[in-house]
PDB file of C-alpha atoms in Angstrom:
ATOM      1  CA  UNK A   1      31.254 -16.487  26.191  1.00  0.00           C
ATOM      2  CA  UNK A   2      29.476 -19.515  27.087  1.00  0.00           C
ATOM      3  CA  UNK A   3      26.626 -20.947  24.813  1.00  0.00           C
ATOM      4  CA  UNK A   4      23.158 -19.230  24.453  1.00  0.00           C
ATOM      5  CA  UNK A   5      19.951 -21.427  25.335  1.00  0.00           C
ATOM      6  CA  UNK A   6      18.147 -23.065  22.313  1.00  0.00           C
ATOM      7  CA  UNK A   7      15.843 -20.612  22.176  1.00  0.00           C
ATOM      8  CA  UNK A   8      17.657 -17.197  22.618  1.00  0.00           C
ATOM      9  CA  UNK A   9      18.855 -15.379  19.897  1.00  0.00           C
ATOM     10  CA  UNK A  10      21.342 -12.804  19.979  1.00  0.00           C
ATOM     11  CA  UNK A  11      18.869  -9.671  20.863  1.00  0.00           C
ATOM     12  CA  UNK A  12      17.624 -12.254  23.808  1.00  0.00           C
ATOM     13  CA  UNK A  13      18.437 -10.521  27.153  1.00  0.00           C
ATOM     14  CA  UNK A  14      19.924 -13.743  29.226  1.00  0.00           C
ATOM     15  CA  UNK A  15      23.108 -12.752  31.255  1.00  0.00           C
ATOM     16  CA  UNK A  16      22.742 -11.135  34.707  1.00  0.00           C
ATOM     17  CA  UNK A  17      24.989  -8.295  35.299  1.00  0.00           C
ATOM     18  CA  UNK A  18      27.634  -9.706  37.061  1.00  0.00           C
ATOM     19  CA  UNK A  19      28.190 -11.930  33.810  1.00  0.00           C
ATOM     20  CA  UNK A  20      28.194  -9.189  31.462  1.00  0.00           C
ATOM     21  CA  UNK A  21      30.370  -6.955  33.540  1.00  0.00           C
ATOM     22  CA  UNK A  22      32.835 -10.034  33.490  1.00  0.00           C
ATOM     23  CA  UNK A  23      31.952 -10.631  29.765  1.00  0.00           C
ATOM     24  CA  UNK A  24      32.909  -6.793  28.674  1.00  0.00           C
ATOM     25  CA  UNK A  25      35.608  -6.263  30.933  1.00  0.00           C
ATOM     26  CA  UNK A  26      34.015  -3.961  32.911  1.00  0.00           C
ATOM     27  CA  UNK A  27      32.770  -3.198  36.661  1.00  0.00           C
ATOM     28  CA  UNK A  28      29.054  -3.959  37.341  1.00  0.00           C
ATOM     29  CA  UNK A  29      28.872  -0.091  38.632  1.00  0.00           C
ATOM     30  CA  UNK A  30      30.079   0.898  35.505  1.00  0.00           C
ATOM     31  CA  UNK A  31      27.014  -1.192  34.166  1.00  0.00           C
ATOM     32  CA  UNK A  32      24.533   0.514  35.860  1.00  0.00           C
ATOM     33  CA  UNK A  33      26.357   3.523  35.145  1.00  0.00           C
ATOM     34  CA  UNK A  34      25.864   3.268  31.420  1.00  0.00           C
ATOM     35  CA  UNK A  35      22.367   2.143  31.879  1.00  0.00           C
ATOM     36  CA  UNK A  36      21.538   5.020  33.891  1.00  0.00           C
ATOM     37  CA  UNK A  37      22.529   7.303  31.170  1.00  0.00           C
ATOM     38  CA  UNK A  38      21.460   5.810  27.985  1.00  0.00           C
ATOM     39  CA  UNK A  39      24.762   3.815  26.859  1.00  0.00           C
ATOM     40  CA  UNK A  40      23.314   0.623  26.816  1.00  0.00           C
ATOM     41  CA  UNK A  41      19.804  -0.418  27.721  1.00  0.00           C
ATOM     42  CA  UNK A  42      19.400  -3.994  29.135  1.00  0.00           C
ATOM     43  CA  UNK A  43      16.172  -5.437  29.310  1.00  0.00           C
ATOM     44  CA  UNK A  44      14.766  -6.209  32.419  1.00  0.00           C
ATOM     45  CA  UNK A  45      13.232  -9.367  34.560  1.00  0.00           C
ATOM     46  CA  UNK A  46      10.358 -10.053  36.356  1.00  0.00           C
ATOM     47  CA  UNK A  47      12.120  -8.327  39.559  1.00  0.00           C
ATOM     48  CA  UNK A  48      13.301  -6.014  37.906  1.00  0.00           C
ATOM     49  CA  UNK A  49      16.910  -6.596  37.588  1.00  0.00           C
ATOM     50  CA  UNK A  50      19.005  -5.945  34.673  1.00  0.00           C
ATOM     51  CA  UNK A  51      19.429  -8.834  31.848  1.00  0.00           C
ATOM     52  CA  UNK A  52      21.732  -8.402  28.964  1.00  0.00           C
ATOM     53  CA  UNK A  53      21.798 -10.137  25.391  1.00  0.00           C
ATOM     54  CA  UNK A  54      24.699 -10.735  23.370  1.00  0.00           C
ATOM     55  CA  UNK A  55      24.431  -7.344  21.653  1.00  0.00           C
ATOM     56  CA  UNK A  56      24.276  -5.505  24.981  1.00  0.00           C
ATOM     57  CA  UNK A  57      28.097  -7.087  25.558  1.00  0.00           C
ATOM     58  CA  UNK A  58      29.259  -6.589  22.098  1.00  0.00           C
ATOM     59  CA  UNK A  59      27.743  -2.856  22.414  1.00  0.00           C
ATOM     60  CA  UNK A  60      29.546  -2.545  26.002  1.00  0.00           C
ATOM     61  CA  UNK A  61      33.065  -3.879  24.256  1.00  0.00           C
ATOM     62  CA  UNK A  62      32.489  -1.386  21.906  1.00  0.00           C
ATOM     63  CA  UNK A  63      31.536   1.815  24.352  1.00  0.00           C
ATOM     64  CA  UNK A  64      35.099   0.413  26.383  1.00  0.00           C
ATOM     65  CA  UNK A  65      37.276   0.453  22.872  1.00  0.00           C
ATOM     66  CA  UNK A  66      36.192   3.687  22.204  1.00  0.00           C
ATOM     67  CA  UNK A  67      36.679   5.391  25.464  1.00  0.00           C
ATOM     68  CA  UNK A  68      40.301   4.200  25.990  1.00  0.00           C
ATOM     69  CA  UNK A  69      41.801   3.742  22.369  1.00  0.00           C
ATOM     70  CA  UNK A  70      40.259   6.268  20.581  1.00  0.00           C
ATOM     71  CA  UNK A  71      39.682   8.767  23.375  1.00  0.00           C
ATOM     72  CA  UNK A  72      36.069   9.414  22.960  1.00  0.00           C
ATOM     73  CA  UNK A  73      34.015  10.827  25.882  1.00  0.00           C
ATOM     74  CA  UNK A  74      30.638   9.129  27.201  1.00  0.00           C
ATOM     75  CA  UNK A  75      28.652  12.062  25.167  1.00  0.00           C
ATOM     76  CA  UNK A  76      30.242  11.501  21.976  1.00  0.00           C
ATOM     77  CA  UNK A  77      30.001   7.431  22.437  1.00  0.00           C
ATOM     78  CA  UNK A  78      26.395   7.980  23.355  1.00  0.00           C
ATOM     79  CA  UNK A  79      26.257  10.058  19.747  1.00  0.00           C
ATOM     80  CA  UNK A  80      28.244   7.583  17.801  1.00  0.00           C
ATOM     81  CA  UNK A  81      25.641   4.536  18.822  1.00  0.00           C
ATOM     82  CA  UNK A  82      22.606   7.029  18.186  1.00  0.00           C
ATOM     83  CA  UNK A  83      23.876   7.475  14.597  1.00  0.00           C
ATOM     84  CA  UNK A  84      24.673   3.860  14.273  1.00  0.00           C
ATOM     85  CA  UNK A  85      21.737   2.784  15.175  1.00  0.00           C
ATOM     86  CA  UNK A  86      19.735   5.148  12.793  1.00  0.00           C
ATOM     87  CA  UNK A  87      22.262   4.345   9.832  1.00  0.00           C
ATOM     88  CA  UNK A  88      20.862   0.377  10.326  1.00  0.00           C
ATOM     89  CA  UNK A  89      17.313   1.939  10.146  1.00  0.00           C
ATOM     90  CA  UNK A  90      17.417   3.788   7.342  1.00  0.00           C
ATOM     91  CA  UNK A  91      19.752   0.738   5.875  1.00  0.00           C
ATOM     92  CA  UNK A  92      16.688  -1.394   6.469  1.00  0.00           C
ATOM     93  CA  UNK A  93      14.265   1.211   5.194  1.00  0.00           C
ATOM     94  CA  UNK A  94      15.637   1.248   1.980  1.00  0.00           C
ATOM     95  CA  UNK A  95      15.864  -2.050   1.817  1.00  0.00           C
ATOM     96  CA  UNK A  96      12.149  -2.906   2.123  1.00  0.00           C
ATOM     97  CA  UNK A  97      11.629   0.187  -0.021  1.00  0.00           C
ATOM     98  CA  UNK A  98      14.006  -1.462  -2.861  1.00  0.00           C
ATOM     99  CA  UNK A  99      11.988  -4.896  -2.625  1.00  0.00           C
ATOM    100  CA  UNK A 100       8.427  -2.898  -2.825  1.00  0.00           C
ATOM    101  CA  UNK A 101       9.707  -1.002  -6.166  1.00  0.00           C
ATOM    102  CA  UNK A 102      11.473  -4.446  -7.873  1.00  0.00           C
ATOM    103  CA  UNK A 103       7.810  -6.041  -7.023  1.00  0.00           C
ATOM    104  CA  UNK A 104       5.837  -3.153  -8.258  1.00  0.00           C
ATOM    105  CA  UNK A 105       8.221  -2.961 -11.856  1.00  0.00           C
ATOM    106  CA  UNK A 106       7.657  -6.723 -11.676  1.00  0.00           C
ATOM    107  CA  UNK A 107       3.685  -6.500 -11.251  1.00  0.00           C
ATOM    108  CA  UNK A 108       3.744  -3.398 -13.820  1.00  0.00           C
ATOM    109  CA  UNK A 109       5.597  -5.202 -16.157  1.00  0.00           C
ATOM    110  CA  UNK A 110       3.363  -8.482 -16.273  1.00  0.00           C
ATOM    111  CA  UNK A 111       0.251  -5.797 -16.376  1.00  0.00           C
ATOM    112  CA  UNK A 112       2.003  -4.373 -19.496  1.00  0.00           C
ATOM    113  CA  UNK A 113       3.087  -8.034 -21.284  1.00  0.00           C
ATOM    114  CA  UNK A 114      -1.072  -9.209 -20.637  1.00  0.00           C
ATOM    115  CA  UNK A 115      -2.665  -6.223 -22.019  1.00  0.00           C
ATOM    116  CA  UNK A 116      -0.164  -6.116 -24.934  1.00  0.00           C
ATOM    117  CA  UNK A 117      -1.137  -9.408 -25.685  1.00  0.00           C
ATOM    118  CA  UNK A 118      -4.621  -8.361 -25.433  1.00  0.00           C
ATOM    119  CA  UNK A 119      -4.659  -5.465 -27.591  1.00  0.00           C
ATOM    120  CA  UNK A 120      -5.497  -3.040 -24.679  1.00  0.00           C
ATOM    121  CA  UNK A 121      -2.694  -1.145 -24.563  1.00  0.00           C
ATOM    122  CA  UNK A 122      -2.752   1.995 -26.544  1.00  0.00           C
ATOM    123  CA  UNK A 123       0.499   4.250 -27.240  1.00  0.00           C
ATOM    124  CA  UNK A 124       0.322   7.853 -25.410  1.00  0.00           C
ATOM    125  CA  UNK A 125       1.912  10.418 -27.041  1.00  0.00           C
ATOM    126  CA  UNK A 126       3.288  12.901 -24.229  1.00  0.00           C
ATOM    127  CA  UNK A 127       3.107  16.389 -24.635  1.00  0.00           C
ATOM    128  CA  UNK A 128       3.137  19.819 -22.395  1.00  0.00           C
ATOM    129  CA  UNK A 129       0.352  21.355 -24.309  1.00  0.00           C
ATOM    130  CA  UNK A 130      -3.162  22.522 -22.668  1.00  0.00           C
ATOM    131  CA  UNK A 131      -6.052  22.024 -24.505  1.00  0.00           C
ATOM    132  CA  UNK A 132      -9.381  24.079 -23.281  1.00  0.00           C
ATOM    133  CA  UNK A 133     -12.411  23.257 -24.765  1.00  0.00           C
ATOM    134  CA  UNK A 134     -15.749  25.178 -24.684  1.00  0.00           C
ATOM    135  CA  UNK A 135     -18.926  24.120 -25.704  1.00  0.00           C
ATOM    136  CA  UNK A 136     -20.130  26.144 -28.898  1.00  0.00           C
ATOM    137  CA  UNK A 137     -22.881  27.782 -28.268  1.00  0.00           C
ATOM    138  CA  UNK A 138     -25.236  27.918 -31.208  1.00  0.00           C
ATOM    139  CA  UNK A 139     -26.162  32.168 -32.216  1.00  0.00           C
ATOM    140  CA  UNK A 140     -29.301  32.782 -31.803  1.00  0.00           C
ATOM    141  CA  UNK A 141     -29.947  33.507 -35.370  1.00  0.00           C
ATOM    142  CA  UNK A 142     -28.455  30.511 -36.291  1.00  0.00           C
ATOM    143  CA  UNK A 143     -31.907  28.160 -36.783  1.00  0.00           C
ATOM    144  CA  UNK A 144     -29.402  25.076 -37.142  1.00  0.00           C
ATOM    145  CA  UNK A 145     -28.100  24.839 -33.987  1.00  0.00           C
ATOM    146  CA  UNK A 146     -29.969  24.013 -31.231  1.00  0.00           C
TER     147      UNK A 146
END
């Protein structure tokens, strides 16, 4: 494949469909055939006409291997990228998630390190135990109590 402009990335949507039909091997029908049903979606230009990115080809390369080597049918290829794709969401959920907790033990631990130095932290003992407290009410022959 030739070289991307300067300022497309990988997820840019460049080639016209004749070059990514060439690029994956395939027939531009097949193209439109796949976009029609969800395979691969390529973004779109101004006039409307279909514009793929790098991924879009590798994705297309990938929808052709599994069709004729492994034998997979369009509905289970179409299932296979779903789950893929929500596999690299979660992957990136967690990730954020995992750098949120390792800043919040970070904060949490500097919280703990200043107040210990300041005397304001105070041990907690843990228990299960309920305590319910009332308010003693004084008898009322009790001339103490008021």
């Amino acid at each position: 494949m030739p070289g991307l402009p300067p300022w497309a990335d990988e997820d840019t949507p460049v080639f016209v469909i004749s070059i990514a039909a060439e690029f994956s091997g395939m027939h531009a029908q097949t193209l439109r055939s796949y976009d029609r049903i969800g395979l691969v979606s390529p973004g779109r230009a101004s006039g409307g006409g279909r514009r793929y990115s790098v991924r879009d080809i590798a994705l297309l390369r990938e929808v052709q291997r599994l069709s004729q080597e492994e034998g997979v049918n369009l509905a289970g290829i179409k299932r296979i990228i779903e789950l893929e794709r929500e596999v690299d969401q979660l992957t990136d959920r967690l990730a954020e998630v995992t750098d949120e907790l390792a800043r919040s033990q970070t904060r949490l631990q500097a919280l703990a390190e200043q107040a210990g130095r300041s005397g304001d932290l105070l041990p907690v003992r843990r228990t299960q135990s309920v305590v319910v407290w009332q308010r003693r009410r004084p008898a009322p022959d009790d001339p103490g109590q008021e």
